[in-house]
Every structure is written in structure tokens, then in C-alpha cells.
Short mmCIF file of N, CA and C in Angstrom, two decimals:
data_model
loop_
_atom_site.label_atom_id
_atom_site.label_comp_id
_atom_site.label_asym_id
_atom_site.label_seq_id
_atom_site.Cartn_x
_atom_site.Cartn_y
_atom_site.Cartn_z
N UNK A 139 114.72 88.93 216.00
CA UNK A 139 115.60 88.28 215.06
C UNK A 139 115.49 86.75 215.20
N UNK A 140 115.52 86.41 216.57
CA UNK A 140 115.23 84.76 216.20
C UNK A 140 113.77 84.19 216.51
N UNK A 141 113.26 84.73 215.93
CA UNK A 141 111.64 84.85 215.18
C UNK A 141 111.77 84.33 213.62
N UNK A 142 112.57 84.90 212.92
CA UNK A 142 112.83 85.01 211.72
C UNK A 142 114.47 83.75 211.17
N UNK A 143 114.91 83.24 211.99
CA UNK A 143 116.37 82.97 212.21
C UNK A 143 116.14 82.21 211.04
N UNK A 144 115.07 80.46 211.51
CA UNK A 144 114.66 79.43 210.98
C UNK A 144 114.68 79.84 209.15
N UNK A 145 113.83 80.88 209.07
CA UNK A 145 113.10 81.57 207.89
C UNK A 145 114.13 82.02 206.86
N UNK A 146 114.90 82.75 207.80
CA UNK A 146 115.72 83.29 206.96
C UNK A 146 116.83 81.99 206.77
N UNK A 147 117.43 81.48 207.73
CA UNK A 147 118.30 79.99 207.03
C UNK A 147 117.75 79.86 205.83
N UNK A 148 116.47 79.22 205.81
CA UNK A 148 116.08 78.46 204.92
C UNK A 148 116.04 79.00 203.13
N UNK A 149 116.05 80.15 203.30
CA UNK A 149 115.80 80.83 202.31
C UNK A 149 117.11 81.12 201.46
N UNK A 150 118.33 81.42 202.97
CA UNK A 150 119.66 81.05 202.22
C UNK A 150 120.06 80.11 201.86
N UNK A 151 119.88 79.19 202.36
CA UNK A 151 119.86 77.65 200.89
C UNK A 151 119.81 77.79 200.35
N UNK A 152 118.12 78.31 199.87
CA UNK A 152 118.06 77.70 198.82
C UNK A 152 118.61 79.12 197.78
N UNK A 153 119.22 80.26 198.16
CA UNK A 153 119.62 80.95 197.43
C UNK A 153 121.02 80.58 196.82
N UNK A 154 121.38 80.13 198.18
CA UNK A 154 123.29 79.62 197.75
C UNK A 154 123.36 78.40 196.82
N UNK A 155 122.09 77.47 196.84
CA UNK A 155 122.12 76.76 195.55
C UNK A 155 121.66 76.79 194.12
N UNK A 156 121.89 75.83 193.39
CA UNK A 156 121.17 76.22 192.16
C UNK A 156 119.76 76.24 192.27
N UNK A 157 119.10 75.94 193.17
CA UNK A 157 117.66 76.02 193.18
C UNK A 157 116.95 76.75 193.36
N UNK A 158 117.79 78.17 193.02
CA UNK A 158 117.23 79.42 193.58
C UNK A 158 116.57 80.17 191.82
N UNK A 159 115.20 80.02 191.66
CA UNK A 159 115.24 80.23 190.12
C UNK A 159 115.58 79.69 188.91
N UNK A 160 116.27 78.48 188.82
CA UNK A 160 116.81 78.08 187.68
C UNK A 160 117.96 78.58 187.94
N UNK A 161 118.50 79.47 188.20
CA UNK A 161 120.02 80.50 188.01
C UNK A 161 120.37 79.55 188.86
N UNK A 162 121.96 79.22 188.19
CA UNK A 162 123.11 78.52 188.86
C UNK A 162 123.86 79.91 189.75
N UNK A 163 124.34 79.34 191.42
CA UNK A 163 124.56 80.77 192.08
C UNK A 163 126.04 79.64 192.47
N UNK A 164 125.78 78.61 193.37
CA UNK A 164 127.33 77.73 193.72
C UNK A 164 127.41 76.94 192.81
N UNK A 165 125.95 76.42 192.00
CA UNK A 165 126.79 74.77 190.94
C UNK A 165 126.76 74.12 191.98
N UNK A 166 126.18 74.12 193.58
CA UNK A 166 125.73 72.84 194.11
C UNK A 166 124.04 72.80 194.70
N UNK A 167 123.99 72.00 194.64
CA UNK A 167 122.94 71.37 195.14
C UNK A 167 122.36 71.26 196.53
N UNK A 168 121.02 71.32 197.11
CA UNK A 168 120.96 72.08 198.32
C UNK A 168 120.75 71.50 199.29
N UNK A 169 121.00 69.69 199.02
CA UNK A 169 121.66 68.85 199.92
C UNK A 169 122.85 69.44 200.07
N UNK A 170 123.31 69.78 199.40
CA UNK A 170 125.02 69.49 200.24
C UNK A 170 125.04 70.69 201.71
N UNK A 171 123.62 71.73 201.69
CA UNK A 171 124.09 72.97 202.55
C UNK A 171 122.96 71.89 203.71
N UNK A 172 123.28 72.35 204.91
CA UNK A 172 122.51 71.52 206.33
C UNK A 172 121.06 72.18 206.41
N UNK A 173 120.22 71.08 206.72
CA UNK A 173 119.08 71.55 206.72
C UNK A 173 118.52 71.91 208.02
N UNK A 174 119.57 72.11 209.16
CA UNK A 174 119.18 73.10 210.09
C UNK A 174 120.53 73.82 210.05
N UNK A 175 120.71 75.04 211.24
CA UNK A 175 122.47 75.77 210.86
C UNK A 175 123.15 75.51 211.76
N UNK A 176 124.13 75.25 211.13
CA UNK A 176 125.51 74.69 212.04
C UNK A 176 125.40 75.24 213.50
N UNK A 177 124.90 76.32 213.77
CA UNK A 177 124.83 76.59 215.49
C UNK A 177 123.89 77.65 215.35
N UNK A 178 123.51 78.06 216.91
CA UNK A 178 122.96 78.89 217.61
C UNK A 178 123.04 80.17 216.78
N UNK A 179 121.53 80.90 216.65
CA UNK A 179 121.63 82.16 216.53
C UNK A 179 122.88 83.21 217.05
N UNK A 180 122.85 83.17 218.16
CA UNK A 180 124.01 83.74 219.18
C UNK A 180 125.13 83.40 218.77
N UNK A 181 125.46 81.92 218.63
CA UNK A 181 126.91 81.63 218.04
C UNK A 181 127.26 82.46 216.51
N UNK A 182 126.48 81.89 215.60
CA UNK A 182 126.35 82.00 214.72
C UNK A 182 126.76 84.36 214.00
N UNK A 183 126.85 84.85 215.00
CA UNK A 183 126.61 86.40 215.48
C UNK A 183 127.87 86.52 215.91
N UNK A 184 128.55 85.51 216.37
CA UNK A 184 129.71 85.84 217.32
C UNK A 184 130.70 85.92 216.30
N UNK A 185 131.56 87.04 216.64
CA UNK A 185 132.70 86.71 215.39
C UNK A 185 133.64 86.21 215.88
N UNK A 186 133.48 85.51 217.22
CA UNK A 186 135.21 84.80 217.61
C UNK A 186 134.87 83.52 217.59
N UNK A 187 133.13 82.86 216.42
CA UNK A 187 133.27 81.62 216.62
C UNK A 187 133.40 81.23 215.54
N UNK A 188 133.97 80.11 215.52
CA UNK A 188 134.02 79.85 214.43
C UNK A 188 133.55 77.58 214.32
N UNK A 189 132.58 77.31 213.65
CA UNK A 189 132.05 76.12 213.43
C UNK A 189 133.66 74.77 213.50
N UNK A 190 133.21 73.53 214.28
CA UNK A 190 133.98 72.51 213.83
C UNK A 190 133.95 72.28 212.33
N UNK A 191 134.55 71.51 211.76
CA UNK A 191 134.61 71.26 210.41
C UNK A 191 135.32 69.76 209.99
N UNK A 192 134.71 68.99 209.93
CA UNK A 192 135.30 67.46 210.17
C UNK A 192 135.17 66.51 208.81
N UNK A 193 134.80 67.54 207.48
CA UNK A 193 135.05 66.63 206.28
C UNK A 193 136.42 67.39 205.26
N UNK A 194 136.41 65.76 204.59
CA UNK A 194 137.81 66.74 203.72
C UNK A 194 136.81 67.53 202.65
N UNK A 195 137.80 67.53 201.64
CA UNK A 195 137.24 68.44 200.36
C UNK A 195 136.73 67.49 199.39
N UNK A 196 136.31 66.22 200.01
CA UNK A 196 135.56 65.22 198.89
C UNK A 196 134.41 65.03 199.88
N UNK A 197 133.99 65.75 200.87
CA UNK A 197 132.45 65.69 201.89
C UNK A 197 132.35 64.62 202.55
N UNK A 198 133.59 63.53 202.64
CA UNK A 198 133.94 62.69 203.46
C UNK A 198 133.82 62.74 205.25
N UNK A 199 133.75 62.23 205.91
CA UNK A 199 133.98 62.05 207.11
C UNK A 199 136.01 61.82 207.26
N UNK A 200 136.40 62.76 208.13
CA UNK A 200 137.77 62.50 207.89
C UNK A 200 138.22 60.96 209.24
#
């Protein structure tokens, strides 16, 4: 699985944005998703973790 981790991120980008086909899927753009993932394979698996989160709802730095 983390053979594939990188691969597969990347691919969810660009699915979760509009750049997946022409088809609009969020209506954003695939800057706004990180171009590596917020954590560790392992973390990322864990369901008691959960990511910091440090912008408001305008993608600000709070």
C-alpha cells in the first residue's frame, strides 16, 4: 500500500477537482488541495487522527 500511497494521492486531486475530465466534481481548483498529504500513510489510516487545521473559511492563515 505505500508503494502506491504517492500515486494514489495524486490521482485524488486531481479527481476532487475540476480537472478531472472537464467535469466539475468540487468547483475548485487543484491548487487549493496540497500537493503532498497532510500526513503519514499510517496517520492518515488512523481513525483517532485527525489533521491540524489552521485556516479560516477564506484559506487565510488564522
Amino acid at each position: 500500500m505505500l508503494e502506491i500511497f504517492d500515486a494514489c494521492y495524486q490521482d485524488a486531486r486531481t479527481e476532487a477537482s475540476d480537472a478531472y475530465g472537464g467535469k466539475l466534481r468540487s468547483q475548485l481548483t487543484i491548487d487549493i488541495f496540497p500537493l503532498i498529504p497532510i500526513g503519514s500513510l499510517e496517520q492518515i489510516l488512523d481513525e483517532n487522527w485527525f489533521p491540524e487545521y489552521n485556516h479560516n473559511h477564506h484559506g487565510k492563515p488564522d
